[in-house]
mmCIF file of C-alpha atoms in Angstrom:
data_model
loop_
_atom_site.group_PDB
_atom_site.id
_atom_site.type_symbol
_atom_site.label_atom_id
_atom_site.label_comp_id
_atom_site.label_asym_id
_atom_site.label_seq_id
_atom_site.Cartn_x
_atom_site.Cartn_y
_atom_site.Cartn_z
ATOM 1 C CA UNK S 1 0.000 0.000 0.000
ATOM 2 C CA UNK S 2 2.699 2.452 -0.951
ATOM 3 C CA UNK S 3 0.229 4.850 -2.583
ATOM 4 C CA UNK S 4 -1.841 4.965 0.610
ATOM 5 C CA UNK S 5 1.191 5.740 2.738
ATOM 6 C CA UNK S 6 2.436 8.384 0.289
ATOM 7 C CA UNK S 7 -0.904 10.183 0.314
ATOM 8 C CA UNK S 8 -1.255 9.971 4.103
ATOM 9 C CA UNK S 9 2.287 11.353 4.469
ATOM 10 C CA UNK S 10 1.448 14.192 2.066
ATOM 11 C CA UNK S 11 -1.653 15.072 4.107
ATOM 12 C CA UNK S 12 0.214 14.811 7.410
ATOM 13 C CA UNK S 13 3.058 17.046 6.170
ATOM 14 C CA UNK S 14 0.583 19.606 4.796
ATOM 15 C CA UNK S 15 -1.126 19.824 8.199
ATOM 16 C CA UNK S 16 2.184 20.718 9.845
ATOM 17 C CA UNK S 17 3.146 23.103 7.031
ATOM 18 C CA UNK S 18 0.169 25.346 7.879
ATOM 19 C CA UNK S 19 0.400 25.241 11.671
ATOM 20 C CA UNK S 20 1.313 23.325 14.764
ATOM 21 C CA UNK S 21 -0.725 20.188 14.023
ATOM 22 C CA UNK S 22 -3.684 21.091 16.251
ATOM 23 C CA UNK S 23 -7.100 21.532 14.658
ATOM 24 C CA UNK S 24 -8.124 25.188 14.568
ATOM 25 C CA UNK S 25 -11.696 24.250 13.683
ATOM 26 C CA UNK S 26 -13.749 21.114 14.406
ATOM 27 C CA UNK S 27 -17.427 20.872 13.545
ATOM 28 C CA UNK S 28 -20.286 18.653 12.468
ATOM 29 C CA UNK S 29 -22.968 19.442 9.905
ATOM 30 C CA UNK S 30 -26.113 17.342 9.553
ATOM 31 C CA UNK S 31 -27.295 17.171 5.965
ATOM 32 C CA UNK S 32 -29.912 14.805 4.633
ATOM 33 C CA UNK S 33 -29.338 11.589 6.609
ATOM 34 C CA UNK S 34 -25.597 12.160 7.060
ATOM 35 C CA UNK S 35 -23.530 13.611 9.876
ATOM 36 C CA UNK S 36 -20.503 15.259 8.275
ATOM 37 C CA UNK S 37 -17.376 15.932 10.324
ATOM 38 C CA UNK S 38 -14.672 18.418 9.361
ATOM 39 C CA UNK S 39 -11.380 19.221 11.108
ATOM 40 C CA UNK S 40 -9.610 22.327 9.872
ATOM 41 C CA UNK S 41 -5.908 23.086 10.239
ATOM 42 C CA UNK S 42 -4.109 26.377 9.694
ATOM 43 C CA UNK S 43 -5.630 29.799 9.194
ATOM 44 C CA UNK S 44 -9.337 30.307 8.726
ATOM 45 C CA UNK S 45 -10.350 31.075 5.148
ATOM 46 C CA UNK S 46 -13.940 32.109 5.941
ATOM 47 C CA UNK S 47 -15.159 34.351 8.739
ATOM 48 C CA UNK S 48 -18.864 34.514 7.798
ATOM 49 C CA UNK S 49 -19.922 31.811 10.259
ATOM 50 C CA UNK S 50 -17.641 31.310 13.276
ATOM 51 C CA UNK S 51 -18.830 27.729 13.806
ATOM 52 C CA UNK S 52 -18.098 26.569 10.259
ATOM 53 C CA UNK S 53 -14.629 27.941 9.610
ATOM 54 C CA UNK S 54 -13.003 26.739 6.419
ATOM 55 C CA UNK S 55 -9.278 26.399 6.951
ATOM 56 C CA UNK S 56 -6.177 25.996 4.795
ATOM 57 C CA UNK S 57 -6.259 22.196 5.194
ATOM 58 C CA UNK S 58 -9.376 20.214 6.058
ATOM 59 C CA UNK S 59 -9.836 16.521 6.730
ATOM 60 C CA UNK S 60 -13.177 14.858 7.209
ATOM 61 C CA UNK S 61 -16.025 12.925 5.716
ATOM 62 C CA UNK S 62 -19.180 14.244 4.105
ATOM 63 C CA UNK S 63 -21.229 11.095 4.252
ATOM 64 C CA UNK S 64 -19.015 8.362 5.644
ATOM 65 C CA UNK S 65 -19.270 6.959 9.129
ATOM 66 C CA UNK S 66 -16.887 8.134 11.818
ATOM 67 C CA UNK S 67 -16.266 7.683 15.514
ATOM 68 C CA UNK S 68 -14.118 9.443 18.106
ATOM 69 C CA UNK S 69 -12.310 7.394 20.743
ATOM 70 C CA UNK S 70 -10.914 8.634 24.037
ATOM 71 C CA UNK S 71 -9.822 6.583 27.043
ATOM 72 C CA UNK S 72 -10.564 3.364 25.129
ATOM 73 C CA UNK S 73 -14.228 4.160 24.568
ATOM 74 C CA UNK S 74 -16.267 5.731 21.804
ATOM 75 C CA UNK S 75 -17.259 9.210 22.972
ATOM 76 C CA UNK S 76 -19.025 10.442 19.825
ATOM 77 C CA UNK S 77 -20.016 8.834 16.513
ATOM 78 C CA UNK S 78 -21.795 9.755 13.297
ATOM 79 C CA UNK S 79 -24.689 7.416 14.080
ATOM 80 C CA UNK S 80 -25.455 9.031 17.462
ATOM 81 C CA UNK S 81 -28.950 10.511 17.489
ATOM 82 C CA UNK S 82 -28.025 14.068 18.521
ATOM 83 C CA UNK S 83 -29.019 17.186 16.677
ATOM 84 C CA UNK S 84 -26.300 19.327 15.087
ATOM 85 C CA UNK S 85 -26.034 21.706 18.061
ATOM 86 C CA UNK S 86 -25.519 18.851 20.532
ATOM 87 C CA UNK S 87 -22.913 17.212 18.279
ATOM 88 C CA UNK S 88 -20.973 20.468 18.118
ATOM 89 C CA UNK S 89 -21.289 21.072 21.861
ATOM 90 C CA UNK S 90 -19.837 17.636 22.558
ATOM 91 C CA UNK S 91 -17.111 18.105 19.937
ATOM 92 C CA UNK S 92 -15.957 21.320 21.645
ATOM 93 C CA UNK S 93 -15.460 19.349 24.869
ATOM 94 C CA UNK S 94 -13.043 16.882 23.236
ATOM 95 C CA UNK S 95 -9.402 17.894 23.586
ATOM 96 C CA UNK S 96 -7.947 16.735 20.288
ATOM 97 C CA UNK S 97 -4.493 18.240 20.757
ATOM 98 C CA UNK S 98 -1.804 17.779 18.130
ATOM 99 C CA UNK S 99 -2.287 15.187 15.404
ATOM 100 C CA UNK S 100 0.362 12.495 15.791
ATOM 101 C CA UNK S 101 -0.341 10.120 12.939
ATOM 102 C CA UNK S 102 -2.650 9.189 10.062
ATOM 103 C CA UNK S 103 -2.901 5.423 9.501
ATOM 104 C CA UNK S 104 -4.868 2.935 7.447
ATOM 105 C CA UNK S 105 -6.880 0.558 9.653
ATOM 106 C CA UNK S 106 -7.891 -1.442 6.581
ATOM 107 C CA UNK S 107 -7.863 -0.779 2.829
ATOM 108 C CA UNK S 108 -10.959 1.436 3.302
ATOM 109 C CA UNK S 109 -10.675 2.821 6.872
ATOM 110 C CA UNK S 110 -8.494 5.714 8.096
ATOM 111 C CA UNK S 111 -7.557 6.716 11.654
ATOM 112 C CA UNK S 112 -6.265 10.105 12.819
ATOM 113 C CA UNK S 113 -4.387 9.763 16.115
ATOM 114 C CA UNK S 114 -4.043 12.803 18.366
ATOM 115 C CA UNK S 115 -1.925 13.366 21.446
ATOM 116 C CA UNK S 116 -3.540 12.318 24.687
ATOM 117 C CA UNK S 117 -5.116 9.214 23.196
ATOM 118 C CA UNK S 118 -7.924 10.788 21.135
ATOM 119 C CA UNK S 119 -8.519 8.933 17.868
ATOM 120 C CA UNK S 120 -10.878 9.744 15.015
ATOM 121 C CA UNK S 121 -11.781 6.796 12.782
ATOM 122 C CA UNK S 122 -13.260 7.233 9.316
ATOM 123 C CA UNK S 123 -15.024 3.925 8.748
ATOM 124 C CA UNK S 124 -16.399 2.460 5.533
ATOM 125 C CA UNK S 125 -19.892 1.019 6.002
ATOM 126 C CA UNK S 126 -21.233 1.417 2.469
ATOM 127 C CA UNK S 127 -19.890 1.441 -1.078
ATOM 128 C CA UNK S 128 -21.948 4.501 -1.988
ATOM 129 C CA UNK S 129 -19.673 7.410 -1.062
ATOM 130 C CA UNK S 130 -16.264 8.524 0.089
ATOM 131 C CA UNK S 131 -14.921 7.412 3.429
ATOM 132 C CA UNK S 132 -12.411 10.235 3.969
ATOM 133 C CA UNK S 133 -11.294 13.422 2.237
ATOM 134 C CA UNK S 134 -8.654 16.085 2.614
ATOM 135 C CA UNK S 135 -8.802 19.528 1.024
ATOM 136 C CA UNK S 136 -5.243 20.737 0.421
ATOM 137 C CA UNK S 137 -3.878 23.980 -1.006
ATOM 138 C CA UNK S 138 -4.246 24.705 -4.698
ATOM 139 C CA UNK S 139 -7.753 23.218 -4.841
ATOM 140 C CA UNK S 140 -6.281 19.724 -4.457
ATOM 141 C CA UNK S 141 -8.583 17.083 -2.957
ATOM 142 C CA UNK S 142 -7.413 13.665 -1.848
ATOM 143 C CA UNK S 143 -10.197 11.213 -1.016
ATOM 144 C CA UNK S 144 -10.726 7.560 -0.239
ATOM 145 C CA UNK S 145 -13.560 5.859 -2.075
ATOM 146 C CA UNK S 146 -14.462 2.252 -1.181
ATOM 147 C CA UNK S 147 -14.628 1.214 -4.840
ATOM 148 C CA UNK S 148 -12.085 3.452 -6.576
ATOM 149 C CA UNK S 149 -9.589 3.578 -3.722
ATOM 150 C CA UNK S 150 -7.493 6.719 -3.278
ATOM 151 C CA UNK S 151 -8.242 9.592 -5.640
ATOM 152 C CA UNK S 152 -6.145 12.720 -6.084
ATOM 153 C CA UNK S 153 -7.784 15.525 -8.018
ATOM 154 C CA UNK S 154 -8.287 19.231 -8.526
ATOM 155 C CA UNK S 155 -11.580 20.172 -6.821
ATOM 156 C CA UNK S 156 -12.564 22.875 -9.304
ATOM 157 C CA UNK S 157 -11.673 20.769 -12.338
ATOM 158 C CA UNK S 158 -13.572 17.748 -10.965
ATOM 159 C CA UNK S 159 -16.665 19.861 -10.255
ATOM 160 C CA UNK S 160 -16.587 21.335 -13.784
ATOM 161 C CA UNK S 161 -16.162 17.908 -15.390
ATOM 162 C CA UNK S 162 -19.012 16.238 -13.528
ATOM 163 C CA UNK S 163 -16.882 14.871 -10.693
ATOM 164 C CA UNK S 164 -14.669 12.631 -12.820
ATOM 165 C CA UNK S 165 -12.079 11.173 -10.480
ATOM 166 C CA UNK S 166 -8.442 10.411 -11.108
ATOM 167 C CA UNK S 167 -7.378 7.216 -9.397
ATOM 168 C CA UNK S 168 -4.110 7.627 -7.536
ATOM 169 C CA UNK S 169 -1.468 5.183 -8.716
#
């Protein structure tokens, strides 16, 4: 899985290039039947809504399943039945700290490990949508799709071409 490791290293290095490795923004958005989670790193790019700050680098999942571990127990997960406000209140109580590592748990699952034992798992439970994504500088998007695997693309170009994806080799 050299491609996986190369992409995870690229994402990890980009996070440290824009800051100290601590998320500057963490939030959940509920859309349709999905609970999206986004962690932003670096400077905020959008000040219009202080809760939903877009940052220089963002990792997350728009429709995949995720769970946050702390002290060897799940403390928050995408399938919890909270409303958006309660999700965000609970997220603010979690002390993520500095990201220590990004690892593959399986060919379709990713874990972000933070100091102090907090872990965020992006877990594949369906073949219908991405498991994990990272928005990098220059409109670059790296994502993990359960069928296509890792994709590396230009966000604007993909949107203009009907979301054609380039498989990472």
